[in-house]
CSV table of C-alpha atoms and ligand atoms in Angstrom, one decimal:
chain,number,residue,atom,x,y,z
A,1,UNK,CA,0.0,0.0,0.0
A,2,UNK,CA,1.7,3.0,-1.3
A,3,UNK,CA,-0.3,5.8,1.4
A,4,UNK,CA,2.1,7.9,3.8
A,5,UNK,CA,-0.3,7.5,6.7
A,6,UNK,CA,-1.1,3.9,6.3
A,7,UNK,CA,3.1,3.5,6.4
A,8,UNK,CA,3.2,5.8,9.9
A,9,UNK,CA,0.7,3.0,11.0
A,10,UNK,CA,2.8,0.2,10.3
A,11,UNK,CA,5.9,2.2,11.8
A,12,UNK,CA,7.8,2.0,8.6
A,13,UNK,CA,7.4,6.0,8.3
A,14,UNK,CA,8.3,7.6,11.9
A,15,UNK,CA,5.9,10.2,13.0
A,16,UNK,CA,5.3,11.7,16.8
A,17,UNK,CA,2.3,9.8,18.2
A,18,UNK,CA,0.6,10.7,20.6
A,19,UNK,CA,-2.1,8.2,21.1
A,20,UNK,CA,-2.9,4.7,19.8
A,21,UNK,CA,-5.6,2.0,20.3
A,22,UNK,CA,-6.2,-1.1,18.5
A,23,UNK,CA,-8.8,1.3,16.2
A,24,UNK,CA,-6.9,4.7,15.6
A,25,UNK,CA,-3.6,6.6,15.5
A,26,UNK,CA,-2.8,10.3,16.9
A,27,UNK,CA,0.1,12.2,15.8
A,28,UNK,CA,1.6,15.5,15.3
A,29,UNK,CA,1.6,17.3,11.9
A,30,UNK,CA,4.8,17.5,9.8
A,31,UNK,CA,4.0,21.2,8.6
A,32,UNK,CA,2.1,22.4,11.8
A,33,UNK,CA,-0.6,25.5,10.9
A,34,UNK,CA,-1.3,26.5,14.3
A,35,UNK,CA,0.9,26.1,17.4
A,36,UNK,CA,-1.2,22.8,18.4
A,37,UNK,CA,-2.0,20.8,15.0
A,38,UNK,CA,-2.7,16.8,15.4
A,39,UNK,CA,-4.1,14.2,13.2
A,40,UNK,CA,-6.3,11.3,13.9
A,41,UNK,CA,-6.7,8.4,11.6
A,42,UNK,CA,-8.5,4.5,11.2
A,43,UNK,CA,-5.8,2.8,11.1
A,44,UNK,CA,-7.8,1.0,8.1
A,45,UNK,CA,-7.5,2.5,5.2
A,46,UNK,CA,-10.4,4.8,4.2
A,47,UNK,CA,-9.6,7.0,1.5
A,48,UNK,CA,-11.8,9.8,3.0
A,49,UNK,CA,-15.1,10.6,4.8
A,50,UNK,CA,-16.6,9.9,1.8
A,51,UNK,CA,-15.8,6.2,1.8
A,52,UNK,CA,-17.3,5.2,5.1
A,53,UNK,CA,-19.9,2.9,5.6
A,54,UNK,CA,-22.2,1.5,8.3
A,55,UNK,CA,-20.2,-0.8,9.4
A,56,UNK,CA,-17.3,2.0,10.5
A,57,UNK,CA,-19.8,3.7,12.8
A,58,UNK,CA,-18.1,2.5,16.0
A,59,UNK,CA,-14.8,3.3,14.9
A,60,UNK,CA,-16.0,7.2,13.8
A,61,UNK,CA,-17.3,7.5,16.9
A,62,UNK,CA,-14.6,6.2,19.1
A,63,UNK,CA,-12.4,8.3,16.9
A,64,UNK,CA,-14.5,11.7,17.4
A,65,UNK,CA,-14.7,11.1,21.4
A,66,UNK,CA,-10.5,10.6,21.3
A,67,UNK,CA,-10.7,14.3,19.7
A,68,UNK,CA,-12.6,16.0,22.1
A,69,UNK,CA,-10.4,14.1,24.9
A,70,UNK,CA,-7.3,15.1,23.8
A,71,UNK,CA,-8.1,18.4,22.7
A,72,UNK,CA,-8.6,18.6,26.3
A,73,UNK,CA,-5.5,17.0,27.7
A,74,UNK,CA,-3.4,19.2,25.3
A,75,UNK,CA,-5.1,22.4,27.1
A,76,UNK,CA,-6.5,24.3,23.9
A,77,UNK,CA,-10.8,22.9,25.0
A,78,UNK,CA,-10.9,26.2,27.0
A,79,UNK,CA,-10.2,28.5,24.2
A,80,UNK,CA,-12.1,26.4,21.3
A,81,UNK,CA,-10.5,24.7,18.5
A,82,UNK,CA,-11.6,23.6,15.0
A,83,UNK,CA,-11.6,20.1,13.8
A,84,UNK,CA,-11.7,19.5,9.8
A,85,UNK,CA,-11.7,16.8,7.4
A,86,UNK,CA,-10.7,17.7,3.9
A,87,UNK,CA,-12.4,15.6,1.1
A,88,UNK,CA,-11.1,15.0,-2.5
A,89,UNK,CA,-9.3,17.5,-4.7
A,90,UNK,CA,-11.6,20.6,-4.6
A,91,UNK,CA,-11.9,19.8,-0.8
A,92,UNK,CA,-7.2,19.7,-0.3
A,93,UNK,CA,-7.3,16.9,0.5
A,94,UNK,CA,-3.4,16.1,-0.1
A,95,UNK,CA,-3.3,12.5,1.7
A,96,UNK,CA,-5.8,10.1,0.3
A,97,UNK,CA,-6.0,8.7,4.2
A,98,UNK,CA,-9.0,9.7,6.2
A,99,UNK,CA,-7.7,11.8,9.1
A,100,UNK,CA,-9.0,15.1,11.2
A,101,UNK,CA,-7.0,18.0,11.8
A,102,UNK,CA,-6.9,19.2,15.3
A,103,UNK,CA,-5.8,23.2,15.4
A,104,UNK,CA,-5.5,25.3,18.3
A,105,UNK,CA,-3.3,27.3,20.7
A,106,UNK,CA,-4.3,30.4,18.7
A,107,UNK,CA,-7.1,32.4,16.8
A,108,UNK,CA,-7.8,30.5,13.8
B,1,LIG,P1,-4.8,17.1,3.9
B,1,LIG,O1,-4.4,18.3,3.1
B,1,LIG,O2,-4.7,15.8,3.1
B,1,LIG,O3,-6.1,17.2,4.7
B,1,LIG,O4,-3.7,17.1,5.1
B,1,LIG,C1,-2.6,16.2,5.1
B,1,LIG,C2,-1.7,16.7,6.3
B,1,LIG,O5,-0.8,15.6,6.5
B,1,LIG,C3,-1.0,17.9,6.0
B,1,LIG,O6,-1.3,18.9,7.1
B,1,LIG,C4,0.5,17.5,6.1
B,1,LIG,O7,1.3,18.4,6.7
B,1,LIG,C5,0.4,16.2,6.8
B,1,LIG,N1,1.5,15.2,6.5
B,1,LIG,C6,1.8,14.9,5.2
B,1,LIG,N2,2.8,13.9,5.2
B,1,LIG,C7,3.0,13.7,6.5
B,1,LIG,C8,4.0,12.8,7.2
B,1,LIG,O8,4.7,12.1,6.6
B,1,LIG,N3,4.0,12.9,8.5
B,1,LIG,C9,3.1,13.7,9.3
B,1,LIG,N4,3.2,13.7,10.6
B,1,LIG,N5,2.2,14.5,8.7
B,1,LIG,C10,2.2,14.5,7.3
B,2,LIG,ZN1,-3.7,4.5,4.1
């Protein structure tokens, strides 16, 4: 599989985790746009929100509450933060991997 994020799952690309399950991976952006920016992936391979299905409800979910949790433990839930997904060409998407930013620490 020749996707960048699906290689930082299987540890063959390094990247700065933060957080893993058995479900998802958390890690620091390479080209940070805000002082605290963090992505969250499946560790399957979804090409974007546009591909899931049914049967990934549990794992959106279980993704979406790690978001809110570490948005908090990082110290930018006070202030507010924005969480995106960015969807296909017209959308930016630039890594075919379903993933969330998470950008804070200043006024977006
Ligand atoms: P997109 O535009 O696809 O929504 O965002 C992709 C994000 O992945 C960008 O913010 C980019 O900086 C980040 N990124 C791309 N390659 C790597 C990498 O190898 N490691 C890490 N940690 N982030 C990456
Ligand atoms: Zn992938």
């Amino acid at each position: 599989m020749d996707c960048i994020f699906c290689k930082i799952v299987a540890k063959t690309v390094p990247a700065k985790v933060i957080y893993e399950d058995d479900l998802i991976l958390v890690f620091h952006d390479i080209a940070p746009s805000a002082p605290t920016h963090i992505l969250f992936i499946p560790k399957k391979h979804i090409q974007s929100l546009h591909y899931i299905e049914e049967g990934d409800k549990e794992l959106l979910s279980h993704l979406l509450l790690r978001i809110k949790q570490i948005a908090q433990d990082v110290g930018i839930a006070a202030a507010g933060y924005r969480v995106q997904t960015n969807i296909g060409r017209d959308g930016g998407q630039v890594v075919p991997h379903l993933h969330w930013h998470l950008l804070g620490g200043k006024k977006l």
